[in-house]
Coordinates of C-alpha atoms in Angstrom, one line a residue:
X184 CA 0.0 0.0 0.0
X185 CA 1.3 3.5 -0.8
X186 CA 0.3 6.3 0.7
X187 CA -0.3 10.1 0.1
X188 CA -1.0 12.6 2.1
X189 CA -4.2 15.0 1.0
X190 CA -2.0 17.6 0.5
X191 CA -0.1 15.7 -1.6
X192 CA -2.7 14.2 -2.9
X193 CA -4.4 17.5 -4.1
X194 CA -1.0 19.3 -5.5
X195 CA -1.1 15.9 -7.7
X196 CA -4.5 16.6 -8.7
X197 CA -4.0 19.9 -9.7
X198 CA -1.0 18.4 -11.8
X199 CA -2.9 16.3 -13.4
X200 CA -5.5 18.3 -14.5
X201 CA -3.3 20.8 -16.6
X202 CA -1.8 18.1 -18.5
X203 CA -5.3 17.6 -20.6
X204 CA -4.7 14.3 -21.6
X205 CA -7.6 11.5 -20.7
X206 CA -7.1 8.9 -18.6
X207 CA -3.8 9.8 -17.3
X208 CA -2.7 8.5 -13.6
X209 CA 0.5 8.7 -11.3
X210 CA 3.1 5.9 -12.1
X211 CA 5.7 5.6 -9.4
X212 CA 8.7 3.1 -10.1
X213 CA 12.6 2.9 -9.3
X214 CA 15.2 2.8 -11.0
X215 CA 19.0 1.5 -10.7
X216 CA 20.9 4.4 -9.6
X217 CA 21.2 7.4 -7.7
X218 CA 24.3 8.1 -4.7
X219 CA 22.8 5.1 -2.5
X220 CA 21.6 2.4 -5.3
X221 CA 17.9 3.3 -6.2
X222 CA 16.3 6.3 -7.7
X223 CA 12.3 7.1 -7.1
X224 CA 10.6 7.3 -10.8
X225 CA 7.7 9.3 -10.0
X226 CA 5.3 10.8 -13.2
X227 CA 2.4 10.7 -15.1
X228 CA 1.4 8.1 -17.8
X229 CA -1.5 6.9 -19.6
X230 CA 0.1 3.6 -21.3
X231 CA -1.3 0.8 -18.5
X232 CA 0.7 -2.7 -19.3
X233 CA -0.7 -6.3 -17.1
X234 CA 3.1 -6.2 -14.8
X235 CA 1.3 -3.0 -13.8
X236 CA -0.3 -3.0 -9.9
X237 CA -3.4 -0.2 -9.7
X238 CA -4.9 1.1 -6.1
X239 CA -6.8 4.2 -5.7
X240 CA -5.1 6.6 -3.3
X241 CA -6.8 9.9 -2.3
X242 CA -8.8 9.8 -5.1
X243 CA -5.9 9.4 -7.0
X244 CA -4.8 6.2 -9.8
X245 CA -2.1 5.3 -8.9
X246 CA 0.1 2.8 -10.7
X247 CA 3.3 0.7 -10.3
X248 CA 5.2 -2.1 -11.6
X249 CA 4.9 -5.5 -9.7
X250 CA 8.7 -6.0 -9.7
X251 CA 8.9 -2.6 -8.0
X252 CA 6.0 -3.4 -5.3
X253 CA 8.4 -5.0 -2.7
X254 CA 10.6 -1.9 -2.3
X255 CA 7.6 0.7 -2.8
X256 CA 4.8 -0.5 -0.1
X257 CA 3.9 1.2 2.6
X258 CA 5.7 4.4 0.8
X259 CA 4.4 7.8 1.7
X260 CA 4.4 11.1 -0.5
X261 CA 3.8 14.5 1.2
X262 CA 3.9 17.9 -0.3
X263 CA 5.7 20.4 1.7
X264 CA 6.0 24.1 0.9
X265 CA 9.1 25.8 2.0
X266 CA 9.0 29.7 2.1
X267 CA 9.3 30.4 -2.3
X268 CA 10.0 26.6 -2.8
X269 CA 8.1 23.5 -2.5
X270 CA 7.8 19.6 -3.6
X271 CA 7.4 16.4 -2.6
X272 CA 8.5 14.4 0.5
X273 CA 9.3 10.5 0.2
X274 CA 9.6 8.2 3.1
X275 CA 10.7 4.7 2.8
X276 CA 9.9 2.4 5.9
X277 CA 11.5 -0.2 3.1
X278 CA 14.8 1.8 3.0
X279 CA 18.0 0.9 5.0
X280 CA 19.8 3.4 3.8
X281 CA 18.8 7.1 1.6
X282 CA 21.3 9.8 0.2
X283 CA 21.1 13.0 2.2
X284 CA 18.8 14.7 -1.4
X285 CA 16.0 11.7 0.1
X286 CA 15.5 11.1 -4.1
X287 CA 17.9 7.3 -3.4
X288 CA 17.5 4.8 -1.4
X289 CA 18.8 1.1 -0.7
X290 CA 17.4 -1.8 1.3
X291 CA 18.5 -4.3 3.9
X292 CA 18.1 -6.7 0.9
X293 CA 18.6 -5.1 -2.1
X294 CA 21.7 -2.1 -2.9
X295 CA 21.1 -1.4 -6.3
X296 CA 23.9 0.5 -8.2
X297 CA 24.9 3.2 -6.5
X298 CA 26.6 6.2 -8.6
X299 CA 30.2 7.6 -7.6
X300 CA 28.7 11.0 -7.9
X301 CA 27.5 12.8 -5.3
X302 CA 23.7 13.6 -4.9

């Protein structure tokens, strides 16, 4: 299960409704990479494929890979505003390890490939 908070929830919303294409939902994945072995993929898409997982969050469809389930559940998104800046909070109760930007992670089972740069 992934959770988003209604703050969140409603920037998302708002996201998706300027983008004017039917049928579009949130696809969150990861990716190899990133300073501690896995980058969040977090976006919008409208091509649905059957290794895709779909739960309604918020009010929101919200979509991700099966192979990407076991390092994504219980995940929770948050929108935080920050005096003239804003975006999106991730925490990981899967994650053993993130890089000090929070956008890469690594678990106690599974470290990716981290980068040699530098978040």
């Amino acid at each position: 299960m992934i959770n988003i908070s209604e703050t969140a929830a409603g920037q998302l919303k708002t996201m998706l409704a300027e983008q004017e294409v039917p049928n579009m939902f949130l696809r969150l994945g990861v990716t190899p990479g990133g300073c501690s072995g896995f980058s969040y993929a977090m976006g919008f898409d409208d091509n649905e494929s059957d290794q895709d997982v779909y739960m309604d969050v918020e009010g929101l469809k919200v979509v991700v890979e099966k192979e990407n389930i076991q390092y994504l559940d219980g995940l929770e998104i948050d929108f935080e505003e920050s005096g003239m800046t804003g975006g999106f909070t991730i925490n990981n109760p899967n994650a053993s390890a993130t890089c000090g930007c929070g956008s890469s992670f690594r678990t106690a089972t599974a470290a990716g490939k981290p980068n040699e740069e530098p978040c």
